[in-house]
Coordinates of C-alpha atoms and ligand atoms in Angstrom, one line a residue:
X1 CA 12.1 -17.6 0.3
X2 CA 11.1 -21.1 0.0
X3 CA 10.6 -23.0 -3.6
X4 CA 7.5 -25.0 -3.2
X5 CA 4.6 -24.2 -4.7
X6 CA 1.9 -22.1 -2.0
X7 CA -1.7 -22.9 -2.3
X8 CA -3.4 -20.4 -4.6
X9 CA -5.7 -19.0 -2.4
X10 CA -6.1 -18.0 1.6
X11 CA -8.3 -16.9 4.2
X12 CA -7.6 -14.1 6.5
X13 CA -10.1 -13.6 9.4
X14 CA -10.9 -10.3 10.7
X15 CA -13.2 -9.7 13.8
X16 CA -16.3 -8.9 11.1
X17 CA -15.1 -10.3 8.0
X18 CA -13.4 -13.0 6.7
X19 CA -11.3 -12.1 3.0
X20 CA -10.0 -14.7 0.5
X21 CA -6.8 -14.0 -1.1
X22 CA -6.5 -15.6 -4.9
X23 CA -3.0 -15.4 -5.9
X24 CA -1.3 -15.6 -8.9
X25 CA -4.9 -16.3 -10.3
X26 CA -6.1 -14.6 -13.8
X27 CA -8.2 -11.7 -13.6
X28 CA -10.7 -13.3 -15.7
X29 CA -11.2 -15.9 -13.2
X30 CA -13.4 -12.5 -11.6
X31 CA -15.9 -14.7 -13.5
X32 CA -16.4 -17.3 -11.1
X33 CA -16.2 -14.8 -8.0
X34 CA -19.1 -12.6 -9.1
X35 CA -22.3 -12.5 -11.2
X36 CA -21.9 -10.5 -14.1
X37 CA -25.1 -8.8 -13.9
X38 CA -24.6 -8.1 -10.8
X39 CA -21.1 -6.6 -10.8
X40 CA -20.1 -3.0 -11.5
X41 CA -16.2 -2.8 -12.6
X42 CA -14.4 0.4 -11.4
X43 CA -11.3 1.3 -13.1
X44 CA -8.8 4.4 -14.1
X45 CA -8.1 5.5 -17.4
X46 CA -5.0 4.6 -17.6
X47 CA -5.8 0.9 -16.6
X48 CA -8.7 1.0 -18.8
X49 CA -6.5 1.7 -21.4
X50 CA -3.6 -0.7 -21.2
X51 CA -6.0 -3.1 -20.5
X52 CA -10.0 -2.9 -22.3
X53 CA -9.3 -6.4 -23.4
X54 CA -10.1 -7.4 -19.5
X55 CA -13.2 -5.6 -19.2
X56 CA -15.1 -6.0 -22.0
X57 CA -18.6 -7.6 -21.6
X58 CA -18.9 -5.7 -17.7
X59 CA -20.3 -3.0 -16.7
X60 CA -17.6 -0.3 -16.0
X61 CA -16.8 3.1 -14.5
X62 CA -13.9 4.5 -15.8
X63 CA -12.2 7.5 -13.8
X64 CA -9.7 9.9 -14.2
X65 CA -5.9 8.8 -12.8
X66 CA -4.1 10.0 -9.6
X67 CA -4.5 11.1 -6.4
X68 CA -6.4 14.4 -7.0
X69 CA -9.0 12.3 -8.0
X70 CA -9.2 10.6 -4.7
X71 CA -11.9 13.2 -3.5
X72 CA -15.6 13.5 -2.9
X73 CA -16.4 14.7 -6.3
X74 CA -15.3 11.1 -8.0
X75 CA -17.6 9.2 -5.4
X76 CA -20.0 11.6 -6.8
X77 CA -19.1 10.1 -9.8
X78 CA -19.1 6.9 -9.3
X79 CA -22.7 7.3 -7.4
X80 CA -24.7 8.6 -10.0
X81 CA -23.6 6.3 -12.5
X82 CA -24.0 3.5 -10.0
X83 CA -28.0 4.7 -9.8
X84 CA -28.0 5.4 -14.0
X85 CA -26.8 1.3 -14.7
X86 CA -29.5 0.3 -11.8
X87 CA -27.3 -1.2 -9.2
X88 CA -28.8 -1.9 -5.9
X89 CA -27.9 -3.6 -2.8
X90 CA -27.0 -6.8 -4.4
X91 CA -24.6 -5.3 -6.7
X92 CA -21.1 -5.8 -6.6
X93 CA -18.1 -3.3 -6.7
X94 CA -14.9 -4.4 -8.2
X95 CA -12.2 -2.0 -7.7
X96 CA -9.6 -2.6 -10.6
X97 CA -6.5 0.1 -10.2
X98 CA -3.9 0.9 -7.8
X99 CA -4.6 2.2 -4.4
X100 CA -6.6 5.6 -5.5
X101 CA -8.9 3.2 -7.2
X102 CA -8.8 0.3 -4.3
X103 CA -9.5 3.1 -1.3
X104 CA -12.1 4.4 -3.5
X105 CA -14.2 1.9 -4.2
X106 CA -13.9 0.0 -0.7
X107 CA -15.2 3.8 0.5
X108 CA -18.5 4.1 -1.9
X109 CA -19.0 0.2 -1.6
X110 CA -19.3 1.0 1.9
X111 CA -21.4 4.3 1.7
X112 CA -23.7 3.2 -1.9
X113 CA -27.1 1.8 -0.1
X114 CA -25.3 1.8 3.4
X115 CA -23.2 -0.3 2.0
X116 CA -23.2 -3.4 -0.8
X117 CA -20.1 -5.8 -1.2
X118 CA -17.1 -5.7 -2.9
X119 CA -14.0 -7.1 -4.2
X120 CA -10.3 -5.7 -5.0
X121 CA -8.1 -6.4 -8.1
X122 CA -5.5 -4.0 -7.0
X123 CA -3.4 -3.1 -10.0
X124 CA -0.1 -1.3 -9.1
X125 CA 2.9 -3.6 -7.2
X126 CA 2.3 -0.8 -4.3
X127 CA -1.6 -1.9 -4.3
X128 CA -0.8 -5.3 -4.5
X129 CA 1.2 -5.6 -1.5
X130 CA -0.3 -2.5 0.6
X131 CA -3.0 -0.3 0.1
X132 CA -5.5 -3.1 -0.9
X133 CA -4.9 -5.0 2.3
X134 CA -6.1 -4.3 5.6
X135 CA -9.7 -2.5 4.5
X136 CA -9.3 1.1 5.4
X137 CA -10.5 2.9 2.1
X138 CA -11.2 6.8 2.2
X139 CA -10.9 9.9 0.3
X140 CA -8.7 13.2 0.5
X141 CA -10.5 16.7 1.6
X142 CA -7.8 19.3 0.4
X143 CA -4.4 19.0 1.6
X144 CA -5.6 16.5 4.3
X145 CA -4.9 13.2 3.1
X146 CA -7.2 10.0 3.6
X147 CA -9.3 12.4 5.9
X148 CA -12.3 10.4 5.4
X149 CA -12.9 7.2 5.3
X150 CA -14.2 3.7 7.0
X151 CA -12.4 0.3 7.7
X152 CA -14.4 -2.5 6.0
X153 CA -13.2 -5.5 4.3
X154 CA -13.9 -6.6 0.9
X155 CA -15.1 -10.7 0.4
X156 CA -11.7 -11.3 -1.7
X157 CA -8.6 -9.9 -3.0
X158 CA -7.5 -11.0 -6.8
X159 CA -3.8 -10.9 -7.9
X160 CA -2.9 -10.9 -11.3
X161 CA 0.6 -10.0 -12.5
X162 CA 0.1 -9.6 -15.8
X163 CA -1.3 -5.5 -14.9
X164 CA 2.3 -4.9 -13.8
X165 CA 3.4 -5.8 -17.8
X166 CA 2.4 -2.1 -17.7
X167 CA 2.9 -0.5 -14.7
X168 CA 5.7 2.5 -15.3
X169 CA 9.1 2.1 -13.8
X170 CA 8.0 4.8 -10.6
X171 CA 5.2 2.8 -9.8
X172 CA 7.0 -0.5 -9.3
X173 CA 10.0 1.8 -7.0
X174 CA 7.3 2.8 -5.0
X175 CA 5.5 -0.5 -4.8
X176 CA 9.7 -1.6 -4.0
X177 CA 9.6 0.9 -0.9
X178 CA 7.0 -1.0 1.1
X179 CA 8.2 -4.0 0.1
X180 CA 11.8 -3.4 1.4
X181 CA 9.8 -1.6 4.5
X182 CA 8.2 -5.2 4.9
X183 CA 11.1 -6.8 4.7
X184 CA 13.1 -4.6 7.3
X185 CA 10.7 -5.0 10.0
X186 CA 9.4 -8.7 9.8
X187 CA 11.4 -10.7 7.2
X188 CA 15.3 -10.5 6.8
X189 CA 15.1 -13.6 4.2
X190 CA 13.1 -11.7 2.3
X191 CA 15.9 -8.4 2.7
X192 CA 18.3 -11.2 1.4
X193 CA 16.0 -11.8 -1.8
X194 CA 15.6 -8.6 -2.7
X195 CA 19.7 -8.1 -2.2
X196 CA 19.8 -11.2 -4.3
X197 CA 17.4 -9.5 -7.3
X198 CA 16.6 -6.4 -9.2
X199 CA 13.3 -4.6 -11.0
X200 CA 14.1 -6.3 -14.2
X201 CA 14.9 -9.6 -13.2
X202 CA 11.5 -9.7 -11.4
X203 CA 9.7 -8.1 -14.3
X204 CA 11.3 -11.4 -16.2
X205 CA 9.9 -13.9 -13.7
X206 CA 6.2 -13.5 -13.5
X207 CA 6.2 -16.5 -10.8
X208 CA 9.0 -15.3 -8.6
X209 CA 7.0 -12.2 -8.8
X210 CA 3.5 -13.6 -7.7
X211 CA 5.8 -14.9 -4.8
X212 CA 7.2 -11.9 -3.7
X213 CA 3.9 -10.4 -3.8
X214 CA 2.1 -13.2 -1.7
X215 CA 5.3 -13.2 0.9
X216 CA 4.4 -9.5 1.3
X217 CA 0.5 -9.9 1.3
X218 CA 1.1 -12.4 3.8
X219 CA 3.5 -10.0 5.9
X220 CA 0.6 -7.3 5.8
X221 CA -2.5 -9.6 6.7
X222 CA -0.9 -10.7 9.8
X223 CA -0.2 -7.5 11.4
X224 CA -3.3 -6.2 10.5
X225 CA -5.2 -9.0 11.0
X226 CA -3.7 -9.3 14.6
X227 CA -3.9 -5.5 15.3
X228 CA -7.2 -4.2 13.3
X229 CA -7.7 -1.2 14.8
X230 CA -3.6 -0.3 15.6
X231 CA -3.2 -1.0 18.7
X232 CA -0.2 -3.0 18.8
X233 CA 2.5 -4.3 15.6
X234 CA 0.7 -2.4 13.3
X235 CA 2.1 0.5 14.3
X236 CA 5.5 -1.0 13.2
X237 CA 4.1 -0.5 9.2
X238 CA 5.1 2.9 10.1
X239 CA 8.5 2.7 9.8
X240 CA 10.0 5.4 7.3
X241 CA 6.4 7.0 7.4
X242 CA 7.0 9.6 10.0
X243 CA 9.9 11.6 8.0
X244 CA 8.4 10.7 5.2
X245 CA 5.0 11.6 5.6
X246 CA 6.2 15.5 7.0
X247 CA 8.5 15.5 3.6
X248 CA 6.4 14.1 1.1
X249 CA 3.9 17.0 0.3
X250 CA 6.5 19.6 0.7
X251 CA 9.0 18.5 -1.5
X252 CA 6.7 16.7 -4.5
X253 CA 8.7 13.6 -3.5
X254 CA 6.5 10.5 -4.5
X255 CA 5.4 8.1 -1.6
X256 CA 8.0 5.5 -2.1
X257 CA 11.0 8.3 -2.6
X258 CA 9.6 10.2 0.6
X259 CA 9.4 7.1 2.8
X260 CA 13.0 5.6 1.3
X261 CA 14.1 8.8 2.9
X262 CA 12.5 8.1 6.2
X263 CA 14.0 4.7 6.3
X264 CA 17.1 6.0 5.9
X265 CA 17.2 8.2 8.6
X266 CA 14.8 5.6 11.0
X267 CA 17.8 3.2 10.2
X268 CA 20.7 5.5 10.8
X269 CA 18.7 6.6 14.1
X270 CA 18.6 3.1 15.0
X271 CA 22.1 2.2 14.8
X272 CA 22.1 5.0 17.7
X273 CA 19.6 3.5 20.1
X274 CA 19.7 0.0 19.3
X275 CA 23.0 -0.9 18.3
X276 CA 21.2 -1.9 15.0
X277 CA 24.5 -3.0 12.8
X278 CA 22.9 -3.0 9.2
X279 CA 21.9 0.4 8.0
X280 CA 24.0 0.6 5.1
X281 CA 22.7 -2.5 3.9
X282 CA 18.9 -0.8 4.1
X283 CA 20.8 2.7 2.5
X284 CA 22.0 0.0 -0.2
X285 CA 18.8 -1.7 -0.8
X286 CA 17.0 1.2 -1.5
X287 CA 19.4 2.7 -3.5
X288 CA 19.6 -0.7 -5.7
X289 CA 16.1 -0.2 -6.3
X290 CA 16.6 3.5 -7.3
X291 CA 14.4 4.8 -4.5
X292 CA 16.8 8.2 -3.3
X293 CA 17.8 8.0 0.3
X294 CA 18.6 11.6 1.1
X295 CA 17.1 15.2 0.1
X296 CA 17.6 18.7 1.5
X297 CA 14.7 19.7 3.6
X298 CA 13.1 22.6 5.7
X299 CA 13.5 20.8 9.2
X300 CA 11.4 23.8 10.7
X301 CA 8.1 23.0 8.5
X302 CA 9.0 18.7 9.6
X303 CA 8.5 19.9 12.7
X304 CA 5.4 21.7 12.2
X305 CA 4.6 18.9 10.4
X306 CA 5.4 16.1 13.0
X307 CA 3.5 18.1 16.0
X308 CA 0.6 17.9 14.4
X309 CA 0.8 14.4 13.8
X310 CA -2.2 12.0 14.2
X311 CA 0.1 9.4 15.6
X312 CA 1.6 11.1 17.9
X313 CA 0.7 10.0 21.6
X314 CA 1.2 11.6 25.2
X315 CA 5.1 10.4 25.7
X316 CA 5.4 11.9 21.9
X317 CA 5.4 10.2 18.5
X318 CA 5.6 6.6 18.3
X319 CA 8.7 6.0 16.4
X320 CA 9.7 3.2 14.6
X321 CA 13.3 2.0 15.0
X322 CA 15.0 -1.4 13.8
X323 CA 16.5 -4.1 16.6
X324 CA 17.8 -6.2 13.3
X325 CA 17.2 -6.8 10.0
X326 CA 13.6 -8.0 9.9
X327 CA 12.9 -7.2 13.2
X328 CA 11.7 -3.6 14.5
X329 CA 9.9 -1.7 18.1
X330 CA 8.4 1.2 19.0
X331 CA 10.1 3.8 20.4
X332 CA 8.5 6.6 22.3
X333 CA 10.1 10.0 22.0
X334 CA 9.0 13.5 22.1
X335 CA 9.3 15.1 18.9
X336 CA 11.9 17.6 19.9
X337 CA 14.2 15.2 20.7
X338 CA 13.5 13.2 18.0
X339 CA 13.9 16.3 15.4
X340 CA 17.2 17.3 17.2
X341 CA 18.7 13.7 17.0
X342 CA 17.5 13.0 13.3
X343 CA 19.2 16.7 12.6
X344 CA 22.3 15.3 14.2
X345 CA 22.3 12.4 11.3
X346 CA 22.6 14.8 8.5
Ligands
NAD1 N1 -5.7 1.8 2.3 C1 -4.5 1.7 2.7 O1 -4.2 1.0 3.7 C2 -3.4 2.3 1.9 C3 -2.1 2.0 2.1 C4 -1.1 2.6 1.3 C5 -1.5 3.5 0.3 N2 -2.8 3.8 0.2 C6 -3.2 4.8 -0.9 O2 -2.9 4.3 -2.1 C7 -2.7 5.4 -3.0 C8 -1.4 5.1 -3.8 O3 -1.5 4.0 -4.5 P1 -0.8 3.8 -5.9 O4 0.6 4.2 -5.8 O5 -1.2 2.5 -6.5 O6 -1.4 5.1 -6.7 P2 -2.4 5.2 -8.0 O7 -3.7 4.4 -7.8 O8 -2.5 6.6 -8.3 O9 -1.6 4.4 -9.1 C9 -0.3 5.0 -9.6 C10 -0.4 5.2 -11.1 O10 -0.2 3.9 -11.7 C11 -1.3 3.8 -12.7 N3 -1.5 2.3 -12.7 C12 -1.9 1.5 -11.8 N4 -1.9 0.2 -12.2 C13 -1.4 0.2 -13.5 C14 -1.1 -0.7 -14.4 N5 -1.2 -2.0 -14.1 N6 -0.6 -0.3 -15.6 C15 -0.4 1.0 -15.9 N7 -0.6 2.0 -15.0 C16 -1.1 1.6 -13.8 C17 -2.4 4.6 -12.1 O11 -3.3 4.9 -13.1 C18 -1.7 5.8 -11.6 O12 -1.4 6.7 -12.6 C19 -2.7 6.6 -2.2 O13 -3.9 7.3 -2.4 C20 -2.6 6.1 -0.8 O14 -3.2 6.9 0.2 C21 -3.8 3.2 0.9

């Protein structure tokens, strides 16, 4: 990555919206991006808690941590206590958290009073440099993840890295997986720099930090801003996900573990098809970062899994494989074959 210092804050179009990115900008700087009496601050406990210096003097919901929160009840939640503090159409939503809180409050923002504005300070490193970007928010409904849900942008993103003082060491590995994910299928000088670095020498560089995170914003906006509604390259943000979606639930692997495993194998499988000559060097990344790159599975319930898939398409899933370092296709193949090939990597 270059050395120069980026401007602090972009604009990324979308065919209905337009969202400014503030980087490496304060969070009390919130200030100056919304009125105070107009804003309503939504936040996790743990967030709350690690940081109730930030919020004090707003107007804040507070809810309970993790993903089995991400459900209809907590916009239930949110709503009534969005009617009890008076907010109306003008008001503002600020989702403050990592990406349970971010797809959360993009969803009620877009649902409270058919819909009022909103803003994301997206609080985990995985937040930072995926879930808060691209605007689809939603909630779980039982087992099904993300089952409901719109696409809708908020008017600005706000990155701070001073929340990742005290983000836990999982949390940054799985913010790591997408970020090495980003960096295998768009950006091989950004596969060098994370060769080049580790969790604790970014943890001690707050500005190299709020670089790698704007790279990787960056690397998101302009696939999705190119490809809203995933027609084209955004598919290619699926690699890892399709093993690692069909694993993750079964096993209680987190995210970042489930799709280091799917990168594995998508990597291995492409040294197969595409003569792609570096997948020990993505088996070595993700091991550097302490992400696991293999596991013992049930390769009957991935199948089940995998045929039920929503991305799956007449010719059979859409599966993303590597040409190079930093550079990845789509390639279509029925799911038997690919099941019996990935076995065949084992
Ligand atoms: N909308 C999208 O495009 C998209 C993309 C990827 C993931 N997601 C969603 O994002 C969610 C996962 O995001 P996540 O990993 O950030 O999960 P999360 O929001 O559950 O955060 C992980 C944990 O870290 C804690 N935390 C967050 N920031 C912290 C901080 N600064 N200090 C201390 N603790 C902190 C949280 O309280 C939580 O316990 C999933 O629900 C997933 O579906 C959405």
């Amino acid at each position: 990555m270059t050395l120069h210092m980026p401007r602090k804050h972009l604009q990324f179009d979308f065919s209905q919206a337009s969202v400014t990115c503030y980087f490496n900008t304060p969070f009390a700087a919130i200030e100056k991006l919304t009125d105070p009496d107009k804003a309503v601050l939504i936040t996790d406990e743990h967030v709350f808690a690690k940081h109730r210096k930030k919020f004090r003097g707003w107007n804040t919901i507070v809810l309970k941590p993790g993903e089995q929160y991400k459900i209809q009840a907590t916009v239930d939640v949110i709503i009534e206590q969005l009617i009890a503090l008076g907010a109306d159409r003008n008001s503002f939503l600020v989702g403050i958290g990592g990406g349970v809180v971010t797809d959360i409050t993009g969803y009620v923002a877009g649902i409270y009073m058919r819909g009022v504005r909103f803003g994301l300070v997206p609080t985990s490193l995985l937040a930072m440099v995926d879930a808060a970007i691209g605007g689809k928010n939603g909630i779980d409904v039982g087992v099904y993840k993300n089952m409901v849900g719109l696409i809708r942008q908020p008017d600005w993103l706000l990155f701070d890295v001073d929340f990742l003082r005290t983000l836990p060491l999982p949390e940054w590995r799985n913010g790591l997986a997408e970020i090495i994910k980003h960096a295998a299928i768009r950006d091989a000088a950004l596969f060098r720099f994370l060769q080049q670095h580790t969790i604790a020498s970014l943890k001690r560089q707050p500005a190299l930090l709020s670089k790698l995170i704007r790279t990787n914003v960056l690397i998101k906006m302009k696939i999705v801003t190119a490809d809203e509604f995933e027609k084209g390259d955004r598919k290619l943000l699926n690699f890892g996900h399709t093993l690692g979606h069909a694993i993750e639930n079964q096993y209680e692997l987190s995210h970042g573990e489930a799709i280091s495993i799917g990168m594995t194998y998508a990597a291995l499988f492409s040294s197969s098809v595409n003569n792609f000559n570096d997948a020990e060097a993505v088996i070595a990344l993700l091991k550097k970062y302490g992400l696991p790159t293999r596991a013992s599975f049930d390769w009957k319930k991935v199948e089940q899994v995998l045929a039920m898939d929503k991305k799956k398409s007449a010719a059979g899933m859409q599966y993303i494989v590597l040409k190079k370092l930093g550079k990845a296709i789509v390639h279509p193949i029925p799911v038997q074959h690919l099941i019996t090939r990935l076995k065949e990597l084992n």
